[in-house]
Every structure is written in C-alpha cells, then in structure tokens.
XYZ file of C-alpha atoms in Angstrom:
747
model
C 168.837 -81.752 235.624
C 169.910 -80.698 232.129
C 170.813 -84.306 231.259
C 167.424 -85.518 232.524
C 165.694 -82.863 230.415
C 167.604 -83.977 227.310
C 166.627 -87.620 227.885
C 162.974 -86.617 228.072
C 163.349 -84.493 224.939
C 164.985 -87.338 223.007
C 162.258 -89.748 224.135
C 159.535 -87.380 222.957
C 161.276 -86.839 219.632
C 161.838 -90.599 219.193
C 158.156 -91.366 219.824
C 157.061 -88.644 217.451
C 159.338 -90.026 214.764
C 158.126 -93.573 215.328
C 154.496 -92.493 215.064
C 155.303 -90.696 211.825
C 156.824 -93.847 210.348
C 153.859 -95.944 211.397
C 151.395 -93.559 209.782
C 149.736 -94.498 206.524
C 151.297 -91.442 204.898
C 154.808 -92.627 205.695
C 154.078 -96.273 204.864
C 152.626 -95.401 201.485
C 155.141 -92.703 200.555
C 156.996 -93.336 197.349
C 160.601 -94.475 197.848
C 163.363 -94.189 195.269
C 166.023 -96.778 196.203
C 166.063 -96.374 199.965
C 163.882 -99.005 201.609
C 165.075 -99.355 205.211
C 163.051 -96.967 207.341
C 164.689 -98.269 210.505
C 168.092 -97.191 209.208
C 166.718 -93.736 208.470
C 165.195 -93.522 211.930
C 168.351 -94.578 213.754
C 170.495 -92.291 211.580
C 168.298 -89.342 212.427
C 168.384 -90.143 216.137
C 172.196 -90.399 216.095
C 172.423 -87.134 214.170
C 170.199 -85.347 216.664
C 172.342 -86.512 219.573
C 175.576 -85.514 217.793
C 174.359 -82.019 216.981
C 172.998 -81.436 220.486
C 176.296 -82.609 222.017
C 178.316 -80.294 219.777
C 176.052 -77.345 220.573
C 176.316 -78.082 224.284
C 180.117 -77.934 223.975
C 179.780 -74.629 222.134
C 177.582 -73.097 224.824
C 180.046 -74.220 227.505
C 183.008 -72.672 225.692
C 181.243 -69.423 224.786
C 182.441 -67.583 227.876
C 186.128 -68.020 226.971
C 187.341 -66.095 223.919
C 190.618 -67.763 223.021
C 191.187 -66.862 219.388
C 190.516 -64.046 216.895
C 188.107 -66.277 214.954
C 186.170 -67.106 218.115
C 185.881 -63.437 219.037
C 185.007 -62.430 215.469
C 182.277 -65.070 215.340
C 180.896 -64.278 218.795
C 180.459 -60.606 217.945
C 178.565 -61.448 214.738
C 176.022 -63.841 216.222
C 172.778 -64.454 214.416
C 169.382 -63.953 216.014
C 167.837 -66.801 218.084
C 165.365 -67.632 215.289
C 168.258 -68.046 212.871
C 170.206 -70.198 215.311
C 167.231 -72.527 215.735
C 166.803 -72.915 211.977
C 170.542 -73.472 211.650
C 170.377 -76.234 214.250
C 167.592 -77.970 212.326
C 169.568 -77.683 209.091
C 172.656 -79.185 210.743
C 170.573 -82.138 211.977
C 169.263 -82.662 208.435
C 172.764 -82.411 206.965
C 174.346 -84.755 209.511
C 171.549 -87.305 209.040
C 172.342 -87.458 205.333
C 176.029 -87.986 206.081
C 175.342 -90.838 208.532
C 172.876 -92.496 206.157
C 175.318 -92.324 203.280
C 178.175 -93.688 205.391
C 176.123 -96.599 206.751
C 174.670 -97.502 203.363
C 178.098 -97.357 201.727
C 179.488 -99.780 204.302
C 176.477 -102.054 203.858
C 176.797 -102.112 200.061
C 180.618 -102.132 200.184
C 180.933 -99.260 197.723
C 180.889 -95.482 197.847
C 177.384 -94.106 197.509
C 176.005 -90.606 197.168
C 172.791 -89.511 198.822
C 171.004 -89.120 195.485
C 171.312 -92.909 194.999
C 169.651 -93.593 198.330
C 166.878 -91.088 198.845
C 163.820 -89.827 197.046
C 162.400 -86.327 197.325
C 159.790 -87.762 199.698
C 162.551 -89.183 201.903
C 164.250 -85.799 202.015
C 161.012 -84.043 202.913
C 160.468 -86.526 205.746
C 163.988 -86.048 207.158
C 163.562 -82.294 206.888
C 160.254 -82.448 208.719
C 161.756 -84.543 211.506
C 164.734 -82.193 211.781
C 162.545 -79.121 212.144
C 162.721 -77.889 208.539
C 160.983 -75.872 207.284
C 160.454 -73.842 210.458
C 156.827 -73.891 211.613
C 156.691 -70.163 212.403
C 156.161 -69.045 208.810
C 152.558 -68.397 207.773
C 150.823 -70.716 205.344
C 149.090 -67.840 203.559
C 149.513 -64.113 202.991
C 147.172 -61.551 204.515
C 145.384 -59.218 202.154
C 144.406 -56.466 204.566
C 145.310 -52.803 204.900
C 148.555 -53.196 206.829
C 149.836 -56.053 204.669
C 149.184 -54.030 201.519
C 150.676 -50.796 202.795
C 153.760 -51.821 204.798
C 156.372 -54.487 204.192
C 156.717 -57.250 206.781
C 159.796 -57.188 208.989
C 160.931 -60.640 207.804
C 160.165 -60.001 204.130
C 157.586 -62.785 204.054
C 154.705 -62.290 201.600
C 156.392 -59.456 199.712
C 155.561 -61.689 196.753
C 152.123 -63.177 197.304
C 152.696 -66.077 194.912
C 156.204 -66.862 196.226
C 155.946 -65.692 199.850
C 159.436 -66.878 200.862
C 161.374 -65.115 198.105
C 163.817 -62.682 199.664
C 162.815 -63.499 203.237
C 165.048 -63.741 206.275
C 166.399 -67.219 207.067
C 165.931 -68.534 203.541
C 168.509 -69.965 201.145
C 170.737 -67.738 199.051
C 169.794 -68.005 195.382
C 171.913 -70.150 193.077
C 172.450 -68.661 189.630
C 174.677 -71.623 188.736
C 174.684 -75.085 190.360
C 177.127 -75.501 193.224
C 180.448 -77.274 192.721
C 181.311 -79.573 195.621
C 184.017 -82.216 195.666
C 181.479 -84.979 196.327
C 178.805 -83.258 194.245
C 176.708 -82.540 197.335
C 178.395 -80.842 200.314
C 182.178 -81.156 200.514
C 183.831 -77.824 199.601
C 186.768 -77.414 197.264
C 189.932 -78.244 199.183
C 188.170 -80.644 201.567
C 189.986 -83.760 200.354
C 193.760 -83.366 200.278
C 195.169 -84.440 196.947
C 191.979 -83.697 194.991
C 192.928 -82.503 191.500
C 191.220 -79.838 189.412
C 192.157 -79.901 185.749
C 195.185 -81.931 186.777
C 196.320 -79.640 189.621
C 195.632 -79.113 193.315
C 194.066 -75.810 194.314
C 196.502 -73.513 196.132
C 195.786 -72.940 199.845
C 193.834 -69.722 200.318
C 196.331 -68.145 202.712
C 199.095 -68.722 200.168
C 196.982 -66.933 197.547
C 196.468 -64.068 199.980
C 200.150 -63.744 200.851
C 201.494 -64.011 197.306
C 198.847 -62.087 195.353
C 196.442 -60.089 197.479
C 198.435 -58.632 200.347
C 199.646 -55.111 199.611
C 202.169 -55.145 202.479
C 203.562 -51.692 203.245
C 203.079 -50.260 199.763
C 201.042 -47.050 199.803
C 197.460 -47.473 198.625
C 196.522 -45.586 195.467
C 194.099 -42.708 196.056
C 191.030 -41.883 193.987
C 190.785 -38.273 192.843
C 187.053 -38.612 192.114
C 185.503 -40.295 195.158
C 185.769 -40.036 198.936
C 185.967 -42.707 201.594
C 182.216 -42.489 202.235
C 181.711 -44.437 198.988
C 183.662 -47.362 200.435
C 181.886 -47.425 203.780
C 178.438 -47.000 202.259
C 179.132 -50.139 200.240
C 179.808 -52.129 203.389
C 176.732 -50.643 205.026
C 174.330 -51.587 202.230
C 175.906 -55.024 201.916
C 174.756 -55.563 205.495
C 171.209 -54.714 204.410
C 171.174 -57.386 201.686
C 172.845 -60.474 203.099
C 174.280 -62.038 206.228
C 175.380 -65.655 206.000
C 175.686 -67.030 209.539
C 178.443 -69.436 210.450
C 177.613 -72.817 211.901
C 176.088 -72.594 215.355
C 178.586 -75.220 216.560
C 182.272 -74.759 217.356
C 182.792 -78.522 217.658
C 182.695 -81.245 215.021
C 179.392 -83.081 214.835
C 181.191 -86.376 214.210
C 183.576 -87.106 217.057
C 183.240 -83.783 218.876
C 186.647 -82.332 217.964
C 187.052 -78.669 218.953
C 187.365 -76.634 215.744
C 189.738 -74.262 217.533
C 192.180 -77.103 218.167
C 192.053 -79.276 215.056
C 193.532 -78.894 211.576
C 191.284 -81.664 210.252
C 188.436 -81.038 207.814
C 185.436 -82.366 209.707
C 182.123 -80.544 209.572
C 181.763 -77.706 210.543
C 185.555 -77.316 210.916
C 187.252 -76.236 207.659
C 190.580 -74.805 208.887
C 192.809 -72.586 206.759
C 196.264 -73.993 206.079
C 199.099 -71.631 207.016
C 202.889 -71.472 206.733
C 205.221 -72.871 209.447
C 206.484 -69.425 210.518
C 203.204 -67.590 209.974
C 202.393 -64.898 212.545
C 198.657 -65.680 212.233
C 198.919 -69.240 213.486
C 201.899 -69.223 215.836
C 203.265 -72.758 215.958
C 200.203 -74.379 214.387
C 199.788 -75.382 210.756
C 196.319 -73.843 210.448
C 193.923 -71.227 211.773
C 190.290 -72.077 212.606
C 187.512 -71.540 210.091
C 183.874 -72.512 210.557
C 181.687 -73.457 207.622
C 178.601 -71.393 206.922
C 175.401 -72.780 208.318
C 173.430 -74.768 205.744
C 169.993 -73.570 204.780
C 167.049 -75.648 205.862
C 165.734 -78.013 203.209
C 162.289 -76.890 202.120
C 160.045 -78.722 199.708
C 158.588 -75.371 198.655
C 162.014 -73.903 197.934
C 163.208 -76.941 195.991
C 159.978 -77.404 194.027
C 161.421 -75.605 191.009
C 163.487 -78.681 190.114
C 163.014 -82.447 190.279
C 166.764 -83.092 189.878
C 167.523 -84.768 193.189
C 171.273 -84.262 192.761
C 170.742 -80.514 192.553
C 168.225 -80.560 195.400
C 170.733 -82.367 197.617
C 173.446 -79.777 197.119
C 174.217 -77.908 200.316
C 172.806 -74.385 200.244
C 173.713 -71.498 202.520
C 171.331 -69.302 204.461
C 170.709 -65.585 204.264
C 169.661 -64.740 207.808
C 168.351 -61.266 206.865
C 166.004 -60.044 204.157
C 167.426 -59.576 200.662
C 165.400 -56.425 200.058
C 166.856 -52.931 200.331
C 164.487 -52.347 203.244
C 166.705 -50.750 205.924
C 166.875 -53.934 207.973
C 170.111 -52.508 209.409
C 167.895 -49.955 211.173
C 164.811 -52.036 211.992
C 165.987 -55.654 212.151
C 164.558 -58.678 210.380
C 162.629 -60.537 213.091
C 159.648 -59.487 215.230
C 161.709 -59.925 218.396
C 164.570 -57.717 217.217
C 162.161 -55.167 215.766
C 160.466 -54.864 219.150
C 163.805 -54.609 220.986
C 164.841 -51.700 218.762
C 161.653 -49.687 219.316
C 160.827 -47.238 222.074
C 157.483 -48.636 223.189
C 157.263 -46.384 226.236
C 155.462 -43.634 224.307
C 153.120 -43.140 221.353
C 155.564 -41.333 219.072
C 156.769 -44.250 216.920
C 160.406 -43.723 217.841
C 163.382 -46.060 217.987
C 165.074 -46.818 221.303
C 168.159 -44.791 222.233
C 171.004 -45.132 224.715
C 169.881 -44.452 228.272
C 173.386 -43.632 229.578
C 175.168 -41.525 226.978
C 174.466 -38.656 224.581
C 176.882 -36.518 222.597
C 177.808 -32.966 223.616
C 174.737 -31.582 221.830
C 172.390 -34.034 223.517
C 171.984 -36.233 220.449
C 171.438 -39.903 221.278
C 173.616 -42.928 220.629
C 172.422 -46.422 219.833
C 171.257 -48.488 222.803
C 173.545 -51.141 224.245
C 172.968 -54.862 223.844
C 170.995 -56.308 226.775
C 173.478 -59.104 227.556
C 176.076 -57.035 229.397
C 178.950 -56.971 230.033
C 179.476 -57.511 226.324
C 182.808 -58.513 224.767
C 183.423 -55.265 222.863
C 186.794 -53.688 223.599
C 187.149 -51.012 226.285
C 189.302 -47.897 226.521
C 192.806 -49.237 227.308
C 193.796 -45.829 228.690
C 190.996 -45.855 231.248
C 190.643 -49.439 232.516
C 188.658 -48.321 235.574
C 186.361 -46.026 233.580
C 182.693 -46.514 232.856
C 182.038 -49.445 230.518
C 180.840 -48.888 226.986
C 179.142 -52.053 225.793
C 178.398 -53.199 222.262
C 175.741 -51.248 220.395
C 172.394 -52.805 219.505
C 171.145 -52.163 215.963
C 169.170 -53.886 213.244
C 172.294 -55.758 212.157
C 174.657 -57.479 214.596
C 177.723 -56.374 212.600
C 177.216 -52.773 213.749
C 180.267 -52.976 216.023
C 182.711 -54.383 213.456
C 184.289 -51.015 212.645
C 183.789 -47.475 213.906
C 182.458 -46.190 210.587
C 179.643 -48.746 210.571
C 178.653 -47.766 214.102
C 178.583 -44.104 213.038
C 176.323 -44.778 210.030
C 173.977 -46.951 212.090
C 173.704 -44.170 214.677
C 173.038 -41.594 211.975
C 170.033 -43.499 210.613
C 168.559 -44.210 214.037
C 168.602 -40.449 214.614
C 167.067 -39.801 211.184
C 164.180 -42.167 211.914
C 163.441 -40.368 215.166
C 163.705 -36.960 213.480
C 161.186 -37.997 210.820
C 158.904 -39.688 213.367
C 158.813 -36.481 215.413
C 157.910 -34.442 212.324
C 155.184 -36.891 211.266
C 153.742 -36.851 214.766
C 153.501 -33.049 214.642
C 151.915 -33.107 211.179
C 149.494 -35.942 211.963
C 148.621 -35.906 215.680
C 145.699 -38.245 214.955
C 148.096 -41.035 213.913
C 148.799 -43.919 216.268
C 152.323 -44.818 217.334
C 152.251 -47.773 214.943
C 151.318 -45.655 211.920
C 154.027 -43.094 212.756
C 156.611 -45.867 213.090
C 155.584 -47.605 209.865
C 155.445 -44.375 207.839
C 158.859 -43.262 209.115
C 160.213 -46.735 208.380
C 158.830 -46.572 204.845
C 160.470 -43.178 204.248
C 163.797 -44.334 205.700
C 163.706 -47.453 203.524
C 163.163 -45.366 200.408
C 165.943 -42.906 201.239
C 168.406 -45.040 203.037
C 168.833 -47.739 200.488
C 166.683 -47.397 197.448
C 167.335 -43.767 196.414
C 170.814 -43.154 197.818
C 171.995 -46.599 196.754
C 170.563 -46.902 193.246
C 170.783 -43.224 192.290
C 174.037 -42.152 193.941
C 176.066 -45.270 194.735
C 175.629 -48.128 192.251
C 176.323 -46.103 189.050
C 179.694 -45.098 190.502
C 180.548 -48.714 191.303
C 179.654 -50.470 188.051
C 179.762 -47.474 185.687
C 176.934 -45.726 183.884
C 177.159 -47.965 180.814
C 176.876 -51.166 182.858
C 174.095 -49.590 184.942
C 172.070 -48.905 181.802
C 172.813 -52.394 180.433
C 172.082 -54.511 183.501
C 169.661 -52.345 185.519
C 168.093 -49.691 183.308
C 165.014 -47.588 184.092
C 162.377 -48.856 186.491
C 159.495 -50.604 184.750
C 157.331 -51.480 187.731
C 156.994 -54.429 190.078
C 157.518 -57.818 188.439
C 156.112 -60.720 190.462
C 158.123 -63.214 188.365
C 161.489 -61.733 189.405
C 163.108 -63.412 192.413
C 164.724 -60.753 194.630
C 166.669 -63.193 196.829
C 170.344 -62.364 197.267
C 172.462 -64.730 195.219
C 175.292 -66.765 196.651
C 177.836 -65.362 194.194
C 176.797 -61.768 194.910
C 177.046 -62.017 198.689
C 180.070 -64.326 198.818
C 182.156 -62.872 195.992
C 180.996 -59.969 193.824
C 179.965 -57.491 196.518
C 183.103 -58.261 198.503
C 185.050 -56.262 195.911
C 184.950 -53.453 198.463
C 187.406 -55.239 200.738
C 190.137 -54.179 198.309
C 189.238 -50.518 198.838
C 189.378 -50.468 202.648
C 192.217 -48.169 203.793
C 194.689 -48.989 206.534
C 193.870 -45.777 208.443
C 190.633 -44.130 209.576
C 191.142 -40.383 209.473
C 189.349 -38.233 212.044
C 189.006 -34.600 211.047
C 188.066 -31.326 212.749
C 185.653 -28.615 211.556
C 188.231 -27.402 209.009
C 188.603 -30.953 207.675
C 192.155 -31.166 208.988
C 193.643 -33.761 211.324
C 191.750 -33.554 214.607
C 193.790 -31.916 217.339
C 192.375 -34.138 220.109
C 191.389 -37.369 218.362
C 194.115 -38.611 216.061
C 193.610 -40.857 213.071
C 193.513 -44.573 213.836
C 195.065 -47.677 212.348
C 192.152 -49.720 211.071
C 192.573 -52.568 213.551
C 192.084 -50.092 216.407
C 188.546 -49.398 215.149
C 187.368 -53.025 215.330
C 184.633 -53.684 217.925
C 185.395 -50.418 219.737
C 182.136 -48.447 220.160
C 183.716 -46.703 223.144
C 185.642 -44.514 220.689
C 182.420 -42.910 219.419
C 181.198 -42.100 222.908
C 184.500 -41.063 224.510
C 186.365 -39.615 221.533
C 184.298 -36.857 220.008
C 181.161 -38.574 218.752
C 180.174 -39.086 215.118
C 181.527 -35.835 213.708
C 185.293 -36.575 213.454
C 184.488 -39.917 211.814
C 181.916 -38.505 209.367
C 184.246 -35.668 208.365
C 186.964 -38.240 207.810
C 184.711 -40.176 205.440
C 183.717 -37.037 203.510
C 187.147 -35.404 203.476
C 189.411 -38.354 202.627
C 189.906 -39.695 199.094
C 188.900 -43.306 198.585
C 191.459 -45.938 197.727
C 191.551 -47.386 194.221
C 191.203 -51.073 193.384
C 194.510 -52.035 191.810
C 195.639 -55.603 190.962
C 199.124 -54.947 192.281
C 197.910 -53.293 195.494
C 194.856 -55.024 196.910
C 194.268 -55.718 200.609
C 196.110 -53.797 203.307
C 198.012 -55.677 206.027
C 195.427 -54.354 208.489
C 192.985 -56.828 206.902
C 195.313 -59.704 206.055
C 197.160 -59.883 209.370
C 195.494 -57.683 212.002
C 191.774 -58.330 211.692
C 190.657 -58.548 215.351
C 193.895 -58.381 217.305
C 193.132 -56.402 220.456
C 193.261 -58.499 223.657
C 193.353 -61.764 221.672
C 196.654 -63.168 220.348
C 197.074 -63.520 216.601
C 194.820 -62.180 213.890
C 192.740 -63.095 210.847
C 193.364 -62.799 207.124
C 190.271 -61.323 205.452
C 191.414 -62.281 201.945
C 191.891 -65.906 202.994
C 188.509 -65.864 204.756
C 186.809 -64.647 201.571
C 188.468 -67.297 199.400
C 187.747 -70.084 201.894
C 184.127 -68.937 202.174
C 183.705 -69.136 198.398
C 185.042 -72.699 198.393
C 182.864 -73.581 201.394
C 179.815 -72.370 199.444
C 180.700 -74.392 196.353
C 180.938 -71.342 194.110
C 181.859 -72.237 190.517
C 185.126 -70.807 189.244
C 185.929 -67.478 187.649
C 185.580 -68.740 184.066
C 182.132 -70.238 184.637
C 180.877 -66.882 185.874
C 182.392 -65.087 182.902
C 180.411 -67.457 180.678
C 177.279 -66.770 182.755
C 177.694 -63.047 182.041
C 178.332 -63.555 178.321
C 182.033 -62.714 178.634
C 184.837 -64.600 176.899
C 186.459 -67.400 178.874
C 190.097 -67.052 179.843
C 192.041 -69.832 178.138
C 195.621 -68.523 178.062
C 197.856 -66.013 179.798
C 197.396 -63.710 176.828
C 193.614 -63.907 177.296
C 194.082 -62.990 180.948
C 196.242 -60.024 179.965
C 193.250 -58.627 178.060
C 191.332 -58.127 181.326
C 194.229 -57.767 183.808
C 196.786 -55.272 182.551
C 199.465 -56.043 185.133
C 201.570 -58.869 183.660
C 203.173 -59.718 187.014
C 199.755 -60.294 188.622
C 198.718 -62.531 185.718
C 201.944 -64.483 186.117
C 201.505 -64.947 189.869
C 197.913 -66.142 189.501
C 198.675 -68.580 186.696
C 201.747 -69.918 188.494
C 199.673 -70.607 191.607
C 196.476 -71.952 190.029
C 198.122 -73.619 186.992
C 194.849 -73.594 185.021
C 192.468 -70.665 184.376
C 189.406 -72.778 185.270
C 190.804 -73.199 188.799
C 190.811 -69.475 189.646
C 188.435 -68.527 192.473
C 185.694 -66.149 191.332
C 186.391 -63.532 194.019
C 190.056 -63.314 193.055
C 189.414 -63.294 189.305
C 186.752 -60.610 189.505
C 188.834 -58.508 191.870
C 191.903 -58.210 189.629
C 190.040 -57.302 186.428
C 190.689 -53.845 185.023
C 187.784 -51.550 186.041
C 185.380 -50.491 183.308
C 185.449 -46.796 182.315
C 183.868 -44.668 185.040
C 183.549 -47.621 187.418
C 185.340 -49.299 190.298
C 184.717 -52.884 189.144
C 185.685 -54.963 186.142
C 183.337 -56.575 183.590
C 182.459 -59.630 185.706
C 181.605 -57.909 188.979
C 179.787 -55.104 187.129
C 177.587 -57.773 185.556
C 176.914 -59.702 188.768
C 176.254 -56.590 190.868
C 174.058 -55.053 188.176
C 171.944 -58.194 187.761
C 171.485 -58.505 191.526
C 170.426 -54.896 192.091
C 167.911 -55.126 189.242
C 166.394 -58.291 190.723
C 166.147 -56.737 194.180
C 164.492 -53.638 192.707
C 162.090 -55.273 190.256
C 161.084 -58.102 192.602
C 160.172 -55.796 195.512
C 156.444 -55.067 195.735
C 157.209 -52.165 198.109
C 159.932 -50.494 196.031
C 159.586 -46.737 196.470
C 158.720 -46.165 192.795
C 156.136 -48.957 192.698
C 152.590 -47.791 192.044
C 150.722 -46.866 195.216
C 153.694 -46.890 197.596
C 154.124 -43.094 197.555
C 152.220 -40.276 195.877
C 153.844 -38.369 193.031
C 154.435 -35.370 195.297
C 156.061 -37.550 197.936
C 158.363 -39.156 195.363
C 159.491 -35.729 194.157
C 160.315 -34.706 197.726
C 162.156 -37.943 198.466
C 164.400 -37.312 195.456
C 165.411 -33.952 196.942
C 166.910 -35.686 199.964
C 170.468 -37.024 200.168
C 172.945 -38.643 202.511
C 174.594 -35.242 202.941
C 171.275 -33.846 204.153
C 170.920 -36.716 206.627
C 174.408 -35.960 207.986
C 173.543 -32.266 208.351
C 170.261 -32.982 210.141
C 171.669 -35.481 212.618
C 175.138 -34.279 213.573
C 177.176 -31.136 214.198
C 178.789 -31.345 210.745
C 178.122 -27.881 209.243
C 179.433 -28.387 205.693
C 179.248 -31.299 203.277
C 179.508 -32.019 199.540
C 176.227 -32.030 197.641
C 177.157 -35.527 196.472
C 178.508 -37.281 199.590
C 180.468 -39.800 197.532
C 182.416 -37.226 195.459
C 185.802 -36.108 196.731
C 186.895 -32.514 196.812
C 189.722 -31.081 198.848
C 188.023 -28.854 201.416
C 186.595 -26.273 200.889
C 186.216 -27.107 197.162
C 182.829 -28.716 196.544
C 181.588 -28.264 200.111
C 178.346 -26.420 200.868
C 176.956 -25.025 204.083
C 174.208 -27.305 205.330
C 171.669 -24.499 204.850
C 172.317 -24.750 201.097
C 171.814 -28.517 200.800
C 168.242 -29.368 199.689
C 165.904 -31.323 201.941
C 162.511 -32.917 201.455
C 159.351 -31.209 202.608
C 157.616 -33.600 204.979
C 154.352 -31.660 204.694
C 153.651 -33.852 201.661
C 153.149 -36.636 204.214
C 150.305 -34.822 205.991
C 147.039 -36.760 205.897
C 143.695 -35.353 206.988
C 142.061 -36.862 210.040
C 139.228 -38.289 207.939
C 141.641 -40.231 205.722
C 142.787 -43.002 208.057
C 144.101 -45.957 206.057
C 144.287 -48.727 208.621
C 141.733 -48.778 211.408
C 143.057 -51.928 213.023
C 146.694 -51.631 214.051
C 148.675 -54.637 215.190
C 152.181 -56.058 214.982
C 152.883 -58.410 212.158
C 155.815 -60.343 210.727
C-alpha cells in the first residue's frame, strides 16, 4: 500500500513538474549556461526518489537505537515543520549534485554548479523541491494582536524583512562560507586536500591531544557559581538550534551512516584511533551533517553573486530572538501542545501524573510514549518517567536544563494566575500573551543582558560591542549567525564540570541524593521526579563555584568520552563534534574571524603567545595544524586568554557582543522598545531576578541576590523574603481599556 501511494505521489509530482516546464514562464525564463530542461527534470526526479528512499530507511531504523550518536540525535529531534523543510532542502541539494555530476560527465571536465545554473534555474529547482515552504504568509498583519504580541515563529517581527530571525530560516553568514568545492563539501571531505600546504588534523585527534583535560582537576572560579554556566546553555537554546539531516542513510547509494566510514552526504564520520574506546574496532564514529537551509529567492536577494548564493547554508529551526521559545515553542503546533486549553486562565500544561512534595507541577511528558529517556536502573519495575515536553526538544539533555525549564513553566503559571486575579475581564488568550510577554522580558532580555552577558564578555567589551539601548532599528538583522551558534557561544562547553552537585537546605552534600557524575544526568528526567525534585539541583547550581576556562584544562572526560553512555555501548566526544560541526558548516578559520573583529592576525608562534599564555598549548596547536590559518575558529577562540573581568578572550567577546546587540536592536518587541511596556512596568521588571524566580517556584529558602555570583554559604545568601520582586499590580488594566477585541491564534 505504501509503495502504491509513493508511485501515485511521484506521478503527481512528475506531472506538476512537466506542466511547469511547459508553461510560458518556464519557457521564457532567462538561462545562464544551462540549456537542457530535460536533464534538470530527470535530475530532480532522481533526487526526489533518492531522498524519499533514504528517509524511508531512516523511519524503519528509528525504533532501534544502536549507537550513542543515534540516541543523541533521536532525543534532539526537530519539529515536524522543520523536518518537512529539511526534506525539501535535501531534495534541492541532491538535485544540484546530480546535475553537476551528469553535466561534468557530458562535458568531460569538472564543473561547479555556478557554471551551469542561473538564479532563475535555482529558484525553479527550489520551487519544485518545496522551497520556500508555502506556509509562511505573503504579508504582515497590521492589527492589534500583531502590533502588541510577537508571533510564535518570529515571522513579521520586522515588517520590511518578515523572515529575519524566524524559525526554520538560514543562519546568518557574517563571512562567506569556506567549502572544499566552493559550494557544499566541508573541510576534511576529500582525503589529501591541503590547506596552506598541510592536511587538517582529524578532529578527534585535536580533541585528544589539546582539549581533553583527562583526570586533572578543573580550576574553580572564586567569583561565579555554576548557575552562570547552565544559564549560558539555557539561553543558547533560546537563540539557535541547528537540526541534523533528517536522513540516517546516504542519499546516493543508500549507505547506512552508522555503518560507513565514507564521506557521502549526509554521512561525515569522525576518524578515530585504532584502539579508541569511542569506536571499538572501527576506524570512525558516525556523524551526520546539519540539514541545509531551504533556498529562498527572498533570502538570497541581497546578492547576485551566484557562487555565494549556491553555498550550502544551515538552518536555525527556532527563532533567533530572546523570546523565551524554550518555554513557549516556535511553531503553532508546539505552542498549542504546551498550553492548558482546558480552562480560561492562560496557563501552560503541566504533568498529569507527578508533582513534587509541595504539590508543585513538573513539565508534561511527550505524547509519544514510551519515550527513549533513561529509567531508574535501581527500580526497573517502577513507574515509568518519560521524556519531558518543553518549548525546546533539548530539555532532557541534562538534569540542570530540565530543572530550569520546569522553573520557568511554573513562573508563567504563577504570573498568569496573578494577572487573572487582577484582570478578571481578560480572556484566556490575553492572559497567556501578557504572561508570555513578561516572561520573555525577564527570562532572557533582562536576566541575560543585565546579569549574564557582562560577566561573560567583560564590562569593557559589553560597552564596546553592545552599549546602551538606542531603540528598535529595522535595518539590523537579528538572525543568529553561523559563527555564533556553531563556535563562539559554544565556549561554555569548556566550563561544564564533571560532577553535578546536589545540596541540602544547608548547602552541603545532600544526605539522600548524592552528587552525580555528569554522564549520569544525561536524558534522565526520572531523577528530578524520584530524587528530590528541583531543589537539590538548584542549590547545587547556586552553591558550587563555576569552573574556569583554561587552555591547559578544557573539556572534562565526561564530555569527550562519556557523552550518552547509559544503555548504549560507546560514547561521544563533544569537542570533536563541535570541531566537525564547524567544518561541516564551512566556517572560515580562526585568523579570518580575528580580522573580521579588527584583531591582529596570528602569523607566528610568538604572535600566538600574545593571546595564549600557555606555551605548551601553543606548541601543541601549531604542531598539529602546521599553519595558523588552518586553526578551527572554535579551538582558537577557546584557548585565548580571557579579557579582564570576563570568561572569554578577545575573539569570542567580539562575536558574542555583536550577536547580542543585533538580537536586541533588531527586535521590534524588545522589552525596552517604545510601547512594549509602560515606564512603571519597566521599573518593576527591573526589580525581578532569577533568584526571585527560584524563590517563588521552589522550596529553596535562601539565595544570592545575584544568582550568578558565588559565595560560600551563608556568605552572600539572603532569605527569600529579602529578595526584591516586581509588583504585578502595574499590569492591572481597567475593564474599559481592552486593547484587542478580536482574539485569535496566530503564527
């Protein structure tokens, strides 16, 4: 039956394509050097069949989790809308490959796609493939709701550029991509390829020889607590999420990416050592390329350079705005799934099976149960605890993320309840949207820009790259950049400790729930529900000093050898994953980004010693890479000496600062933007803090005024009664002043 359905689908698609080619529009379209429409048609049809076959294999294999990478990928799945766009983009990408291969054989010389296709050809292939997706609106509404509340997908935040910063759009390129074929092949794709006369070192070798800290104790930060580290991961998940390819099999030939060490899209395996514990007896571990972004004529209209247009771009499946998408989602479907629509109180859905000892709710479970999250090994016959459902699918990655997600779900419901009491004339939709607007302002924009970012890049860099708010700027593109999401904001991986401490009310080791090795917190939501709730975890974040980024002591073994190890043999190397992802995305090298930021290029070892004080680290890097222009940007930025009062070096401070400023200035709904909040409301919002949110939504009774500062308990800790909170009475509105008479759901 399924095969019959596919034949019908292919026939319909084929007829639609043929009609398109026979139309006057297609016949009269301007061609560059590509003049065989039949070849384009047959290439597209072959591509469509290849992609569908590979996806069918993937769906068949989905029920069997045979490797850490497969499990890791499965638990970070993108939303259905994203998967459909990804499929269309893969069809587009594979069509280009087939066309190029056929034309090269016909002309008996190597050709690149830019020699074959015009912009009109590309737009036609994209249209046939399903790009751009037809669900996006052609115009922006200018009514009450659209002016007062941001859309869930980010669309129309900028009325002139409605797709800037939206979910399922391309990551921004601040510098052109660098691919081995100029278009889509990542660095390291072709064995023997030389860069400045040398081959690039395999990423796992870089990890083992430079980045892995082994058993050396991590250096502790006397100024900041572990909450600073985990907040960074949490806000990163509000800005970008680059989905991996929707296929686990090669589009050309159908090879299973879990079984091959060949580079064949989307398989881009990581080379390992013969006796490596990650790979067993194999010479590689699987790695899937990121899904390409859909080609869009609107998105590429800024340039007529077809070579640049043809470069493979990667997708950001969530909104780039600091809009609390981790709480509310980024698609209408997910937004609806996260809401409690059974009443008129504007609340978020909660878990129907479990609460903590005080009756406080947990996040709901995912609907597709039983889910693959780990269960309590000490109680195999006990009640299942499935994966949590939240606005971001990475909620279950580590226990601390699950705790923070739960905290903000509770805060939304607390605020919604208060608004409902203050404004009983409000509809459920208004209560929800107003609570969402408040959470967005607190959760990301105030706590992040006021309390977090200055500690990360330093006050001097904050003033230089971000500065005071000057109002909404419609010419500023807020889209997350590829280098920010793939390299700069991954600096935090070097500050993740090997142990999650769980503390009691006196901020000492918990007598019932001991501290955990980091790998025991991966995909284990059962530990929140069965092992004391949020409080031991939150106290551990507040009462434990953060680790310090140090060139000689970077990533713990928990991340380079034990990432996702429970129930599945082997593990993953996070450092190698980061480096391979940067090469997959075609990120230019470390020196090019230093030039972009106005910093001096590194030409010699002595130059490198000016920014990396540890001579042994400089020596290891130069011995491996052989030329400073070959150094991967994530590695180079990570080992730089931090600026005074910061946790990042000059390069990452620049890239992070520029990105945060663009997100702030290019957001029409930024909390300080005129008309978003009243002056009185803004004053009250500034009184609130993450510590206050913890106090209001857990049984933690004491916290630091600044939740990111470390003090050995009880130094610096205040009773919750002494921590300021906002007065929600400033959000009372008289019954006569109803802003939006027509309430409906919108994107």
